[in-house]
């Protein structure tokens, strides 16, 4: 795997998070999107800084984390957890998200999740140049779906896959899913950048944002209330779900973690602070075995959609589970 000409793995700079650095992962060629300025798109790779071995022959394992829809990497305690296990930690902000979002770009827009392979390929190249041969792939929500598709089509790159509430299928009954899929796919052919009239009532945000009822500070321009959902993006998700339903063949152990239950509704309920209010957790658990022949599924009681942002006892259970699984299936 060669490094594209416009990627300089040595060009690390201080990140907005203390104790982290980052580097750009520009992508070529770029196909302009109608309604978007003709400016480069690309990802940004973030690294948890710590002392590097003085002996170049020491090759530590590393983790690459992929965020979900309407998200970016800010979960520093997740990085510290992996460092505590002996792994170096990296995360990628995908094109049109977070650190990689440029003025005028269509927030989070993509028409095929396989296009993210460019970011992942480039990130893997830089991580290997940084001194790592053994890599674990981790993804959350839509990032979990992207990670699963990449691991399926790129065997041998990662030694294990850890998925935190991966978005493996649409919520709702089968008939509703089929109707929505056909509607979105049909209209998206004619107007892919049109915005779906979906309103986020802010219940999940309420459970996590420190300024509301949560515990976490994050950039509310990079993790927005009512981020625009475009038809072309919706069609990309539906196609990805169809691939998962048909069965993937990930060739390494996969750990899928999700909440023990989901709670949805039009009005706020205190139950939402102890459940997944974004995805159908039962649907995630049901679809998970279709990822490969070696899949472990764990339900976390009281877990929010992003399990690492759950209440302290809940996320402690999440981390204990991951640590136990890593000890069993990942060789340091």
Coordinates of C-alpha atoms in Angstrom, one line a residue:
X1 CA 0.0 0.0 0.0
X2 CA 1.7 3.2 -1.2
X3 CA 1.2 6.7 0.3
X4 CA -0.5 9.1 -2.1
X5 CA 1.7 11.9 -3.2
X6 CA -0.1 14.6 -1.3
X7 CA 0.1 12.7 2.0
X8 CA 3.1 13.4 4.3
X9 CA 3.0 11.0 7.3
X10 CA 5.6 13.1 9.1
X11 CA 3.5 16.3 9.1
X12 CA 1.9 15.9 12.5
X13 CA 0.7 19.0 14.3
X14 CA -0.9 19.7 17.7
X15 CA -4.6 18.8 17.8
X16 CA -7.4 20.7 19.5
X17 CA -7.4 17.9 22.2
X18 CA -4.6 18.2 24.7
X19 CA -2.2 15.3 24.4
X20 CA -3.2 14.5 20.8
X21 CA -1.7 15.4 17.4
X22 CA -3.2 15.2 13.9
X23 CA -2.3 15.1 10.2
X24 CA -4.2 15.6 7.0
X25 CA -5.2 12.7 4.8
X26 CA -6.0 14.5 1.5
X27 CA -7.7 12.3 -1.1
X28 CA -7.4 12.3 -4.9
X29 CA -9.1 12.3 -7.3
X30 CA -11.9 14.5 -6.1
X31 CA -15.3 14.4 -7.9
X32 CA -17.1 17.7 -7.3
X33 CA -20.6 17.5 -5.8
X34 CA -23.4 19.7 -7.3
X35 CA -23.9 22.6 -4.9
X36 CA -20.5 22.3 -3.2
X37 CA -17.4 24.4 -3.9
X38 CA -14.7 22.7 -5.9
X39 CA -12.3 22.3 -2.9
X40 CA -10.4 19.2 -1.8
X41 CA -12.0 16.7 0.4
X42 CA -10.0 14.5 2.8
X43 CA -9.8 13.0 6.2
X44 CA -7.8 14.0 9.3
X45 CA -6.0 11.3 11.3
X46 CA -5.7 12.0 15.1
X47 CA -3.1 10.3 17.3
X48 CA -2.9 9.9 21.1
X49 CA 0.6 11.1 21.9
X50 CA 2.9 9.3 24.3
X51 CA 6.5 8.4 24.4
X52 CA 7.7 6.4 21.4
X53 CA 10.0 3.4 21.9
X54 CA 13.7 4.4 21.5
X55 CA 14.3 1.0 19.9
X56 CA 12.8 1.0 16.3
X57 CA 12.4 -2.7 16.4
X58 CA 9.7 -2.4 19.1
X59 CA 6.4 -2.6 17.1
X60 CA 3.4 -1.9 19.4
X61 CA -0.2 -2.8 18.3
X62 CA -2.5 0.1 17.4
X63 CA -6.2 0.8 17.2
X64 CA -7.9 2.9 14.5
X65 CA -11.3 4.3 15.5
X66 CA -14.0 5.5 13.1
X67 CA -16.8 7.9 14.3
X68 CA -20.4 7.8 13.3
X69 CA -22.9 10.0 11.5
X70 CA -23.0 13.6 12.8
X71 CA -19.9 13.0 14.9
X72 CA -16.2 13.4 15.2
X73 CA -13.5 12.1 17.5
X74 CA -13.6 13.7 21.0
X75 CA -13.8 10.7 23.4
X76 CA -10.3 11.1 24.9
X77 CA -11.1 8.5 27.6
X78 CA -11.6 5.9 24.9
X79 CA -8.0 6.6 23.7
X80 CA -6.7 6.3 27.2
X81 CA -8.4 3.0 27.7
X82 CA -6.7 1.5 24.7
X83 CA -3.3 3.0 25.7
X84 CA -3.8 1.3 29.1
X85 CA -4.1 -2.0 27.3
X86 CA -0.8 -1.5 25.5
X87 CA -2.2 -0.1 22.2
X88 CA -1.4 3.1 20.5
X89 CA -4.6 4.9 19.5
X90 CA -5.6 6.6 16.3
X91 CA -8.9 8.0 15.1
X92 CA -10.0 9.4 11.8
X93 CA -12.4 12.3 11.1
X94 CA -13.9 11.3 7.8
X95 CA -14.3 13.7 4.9
X96 CA -16.9 16.5 5.5
X97 CA -16.9 15.8 9.3
X98 CA -15.3 17.5 12.2
X99 CA -11.7 18.5 11.6
X100 CA -12.0 17.5 8.0
X101 CA -15.1 19.7 7.3
X102 CA -14.3 22.6 4.9
X103 CA -16.5 25.8 4.5
X104 CA -19.3 25.2 2.0
X105 CA -19.0 21.4 2.0
X106 CA -22.2 19.3 2.4
X107 CA -22.0 18.1 6.0
X108 CA -21.3 14.4 6.2
X109 CA -22.4 13.8 2.6
X110 CA -21.3 10.6 0.8
X111 CA -23.0 8.5 -1.9
X112 CA -21.2 5.2 -1.2
X113 CA -19.7 4.1 2.1
X114 CA -17.0 2.2 0.2
X115 CA -15.6 5.7 -0.7
X116 CA -14.3 5.9 2.8
X117 CA -11.8 3.2 2.0
X118 CA -9.6 6.0 0.8
X119 CA -9.4 7.5 4.2
X120 CA -8.9 4.1 5.9
X121 CA -6.3 3.1 3.4
X122 CA -4.4 6.3 3.9
X123 CA -4.7 6.1 7.7
X124 CA -3.4 2.5 7.8
X125 CA -0.4 3.5 5.7
X126 CA 0.5 6.3 8.0
X127 CA -0.1 4.2 11.1
X128 CA 2.2 1.5 9.7
X129 CA 4.8 4.1 8.9
X130 CA 4.4 5.2 12.6
X131 CA 5.7 1.8 13.7
X132 CA 2.7 -0.5 13.9
X133 CA 2.1 -3.9 12.2
X134 CA -0.8 -5.2 14.3
X135 CA -4.0 -3.2 14.0
X136 CA -7.5 -3.4 15.5
X137 CA -10.4 -1.6 13.8
X138 CA -13.0 0.1 15.9
X139 CA -16.2 1.9 14.8
X140 CA -19.3 3.5 16.3
X141 CA -22.8 3.6 14.7
X142 CA -22.4 4.5 11.0
X143 CA -18.7 4.2 11.6
X144 CA -19.3 0.7 12.7
X145 CA -21.2 0.0 9.5
X146 CA -18.3 1.5 7.5
X147 CA -15.8 -0.5 9.5
X148 CA -17.6 -3.8 8.9
X149 CA -17.8 -3.2 5.1
X150 CA -14.1 -2.3 5.0
X151 CA -13.0 -5.3 7.0
X152 CA -15.1 -7.5 4.7
X153 CA -13.5 -6.2 1.5
X154 CA -10.0 -5.8 2.9
X155 CA -9.0 -9.1 4.5
X156 CA -5.7 -9.2 6.3
X157 CA -5.5 -5.5 7.2
X158 CA -6.8 -5.8 10.7
X159 CA -6.5 -8.6 13.3
X160 CA -9.8 -7.8 15.1
X161 CA -12.9 -5.6 14.8
X162 CA -14.7 -3.9 17.7
X163 CA -18.0 -2.3 17.0
X164 CA -19.8 0.0 19.4
X165 CA -23.6 0.2 18.5
X166 CA -23.0 -0.4 14.8
X167 CA -25.8 0.7 12.5
X168 CA -26.4 -2.6 10.8
X169 CA -30.1 -2.2 9.7
X170 CA -32.9 0.3 9.6
X171 CA -35.2 0.5 12.6
X172 CA -38.9 -0.5 12.3
X173 CA -40.7 -3.6 10.9
X174 CA -39.7 -5.2 7.7
X175 CA -42.5 -3.8 5.6
X176 CA -41.7 -0.2 6.8
X177 CA -38.1 -0.7 6.0
X178 CA -38.8 -1.9 2.5
X179 CA -41.1 1.1 1.8
X180 CA -38.6 3.6 3.1
X181 CA -35.8 1.9 1.2
X182 CA -37.6 2.1 -2.1
X183 CA -38.8 5.7 -1.6
X184 CA -35.3 7.0 -0.6
X185 CA -33.5 5.0 -3.4
X186 CA -36.0 6.2 -6.0
X187 CA -36.0 9.9 -5.2
X188 CA -32.2 9.9 -4.6
X189 CA -31.5 9.1 -8.2
X190 CA -33.2 12.4 -9.2
X191 CA -32.2 14.7 -6.3
X192 CA -29.4 13.1 -4.3
X193 CA -28.5 16.2 -2.3
X194 CA -32.1 17.0 -1.3
X195 CA -32.6 17.1 2.4
X196 CA -35.0 14.7 4.1
X197 CA -37.5 16.6 6.4
X198 CA -36.5 14.7 9.5
X199 CA -36.5 16.6 12.9
X200 CA -34.2 15.5 15.7
X201 CA -36.0 16.3 19.0
X202 CA -32.6 16.3 20.8
X203 CA -33.2 13.5 23.3
X204 CA -29.9 11.8 22.7
X205 CA -28.0 15.1 22.8
X206 CA -29.8 15.8 26.1
X207 CA -28.4 12.6 27.6
X208 CA -24.7 13.3 26.7
X209 CA -24.1 17.1 26.4
X210 CA -22.8 18.7 29.6
X211 CA -24.7 21.9 29.0
X212 CA -27.9 19.9 29.2
X213 CA -28.3 16.7 31.3
X214 CA -25.1 14.9 30.2
X215 CA -21.5 14.7 31.1
X216 CA -19.6 15.5 27.9
X217 CA -18.3 18.7 26.2
X218 CA -18.1 18.6 22.4
X219 CA -18.3 21.0 19.4
X220 CA -22.0 21.5 18.6
X221 CA -21.1 22.6 15.1
X222 CA -19.4 19.3 14.5
X223 CA -22.0 17.2 16.3
X224 CA -25.2 19.1 15.6
X225 CA -28.8 19.1 16.4
X226 CA -30.8 18.5 13.2
X227 CA -27.8 17.8 11.0
X228 CA -29.1 17.7 7.3
X229 CA -29.8 14.2 6.1
X230 CA -29.6 14.0 2.3
X231 CA -31.2 11.5 0.0
X232 CA -28.0 10.4 -1.6
X233 CA -26.5 9.6 1.8
X234 CA -29.7 7.7 2.8
X235 CA -29.4 5.6 -0.3
X236 CA -25.7 4.8 0.6
X237 CA -26.8 3.6 4.0
X238 CA -29.6 1.5 2.6
X239 CA -27.3 -0.2 0.1
X240 CA -24.8 -0.9 2.9
X241 CA -27.6 -2.5 5.0
X242 CA -28.5 -4.7 2.1
X243 CA -25.0 -5.9 1.9
X244 CA -24.9 -6.8 5.6
X245 CA -28.3 -8.6 5.3
X246 CA -26.9 -10.6 2.5
X247 CA -24.0 -11.7 4.8
X248 CA -20.5 -10.4 5.1
X249 CA -17.4 -12.6 5.5
X250 CA -15.1 -10.7 7.9
X251 CA -12.1 -13.0 8.4
X252 CA -11.1 -12.0 11.9
X253 CA -12.9 -12.0 15.3
X254 CA -15.6 -9.3 15.7
X255 CA -17.0 -7.9 18.9
X256 CA -20.4 -6.2 18.7
X257 CA -21.6 -4.3 21.7
X258 CA -24.9 -2.5 22.0
X259 CA -27.4 -1.4 24.6
X260 CA -29.7 -3.9 26.3
X261 CA -32.7 -1.9 25.0
X262 CA -33.9 1.0 22.9
X263 CA -36.4 3.7 24.0
X264 CA -38.0 6.0 21.4
X265 CA -40.9 8.4 21.7
X266 CA -42.1 12.0 20.9
X267 CA -41.7 13.2 24.5
X268 CA -38.8 13.0 26.9
X269 CA -38.6 10.1 29.3
X270 CA -36.1 9.4 32.0
X271 CA -35.7 5.9 30.5
X272 CA -33.9 7.6 27.6
X273 CA -30.9 8.2 29.9
X274 CA -30.4 4.5 30.1
X275 CA -31.1 3.3 26.6
X276 CA -30.2 3.7 22.9
X277 CA -32.5 6.4 21.6
X278 CA -31.0 6.4 18.1
X279 CA -30.9 2.8 16.9
X280 CA -32.9 -0.4 17.4
X281 CA -30.6 -2.3 19.7
X282 CA -32.5 -5.5 19.2
X283 CA -32.0 -5.1 15.5
X284 CA -28.3 -4.6 15.9
X285 CA -27.9 -7.7 18.0
X286 CA -30.1 -9.7 15.6
X287 CA -28.1 -8.7 12.5
X288 CA -24.6 -8.9 14.1
X289 CA -24.0 -12.7 13.3
X290 CA -24.3 -11.8 9.6
X291 CA -20.9 -10.0 9.8
X292 CA -18.8 -13.2 9.8
X293 CA -18.2 -16.6 11.2
X294 CA -16.7 -15.4 14.5
X295 CA -18.9 -12.8 16.1
X296 CA -19.3 -12.1 19.8
X297 CA -22.4 -10.0 20.8
X298 CA -22.7 -8.3 24.2
X299 CA -25.7 -6.3 25.4
X300 CA -24.8 -3.5 27.9
X301 CA -27.5 -2.7 30.5
X302 CA -28.2 1.0 30.8
X303 CA -26.1 1.8 27.7
X304 CA -26.6 4.9 25.6
X305 CA -26.2 4.9 21.9
X306 CA -22.5 5.6 22.2
X307 CA -21.7 3.2 25.0
X308 CA -18.5 5.0 26.0
X309 CA -20.6 8.1 26.8
X310 CA -22.9 6.2 29.1
X311 CA -23.0 6.7 32.9
X312 CA -19.7 5.8 34.7
X313 CA -20.8 2.3 35.9
X314 CA -22.2 1.5 32.5
X315 CA -19.1 2.5 30.5
X316 CA -17.0 0.7 33.1
X317 CA -18.8 -2.4 32.2
X318 CA -18.3 -1.7 28.5
X319 CA -14.5 -1.3 29.0
X320 CA -14.2 -4.4 31.2
X321 CA -16.0 -6.4 28.4
X322 CA -13.7 -5.1 25.7
X323 CA -10.6 -5.7 27.8
X324 CA -11.7 -9.3 28.5
X325 CA -12.5 -9.9 24.8
X326 CA -9.2 -8.4 23.7
X327 CA -7.2 -10.6 26.1
X328 CA -8.9 -13.6 24.6
X329 CA -8.8 -12.8 20.9
X330 CA -6.0 -10.3 20.3
X331 CA -2.4 -11.2 20.8
X332 CA -0.1 -8.4 22.0

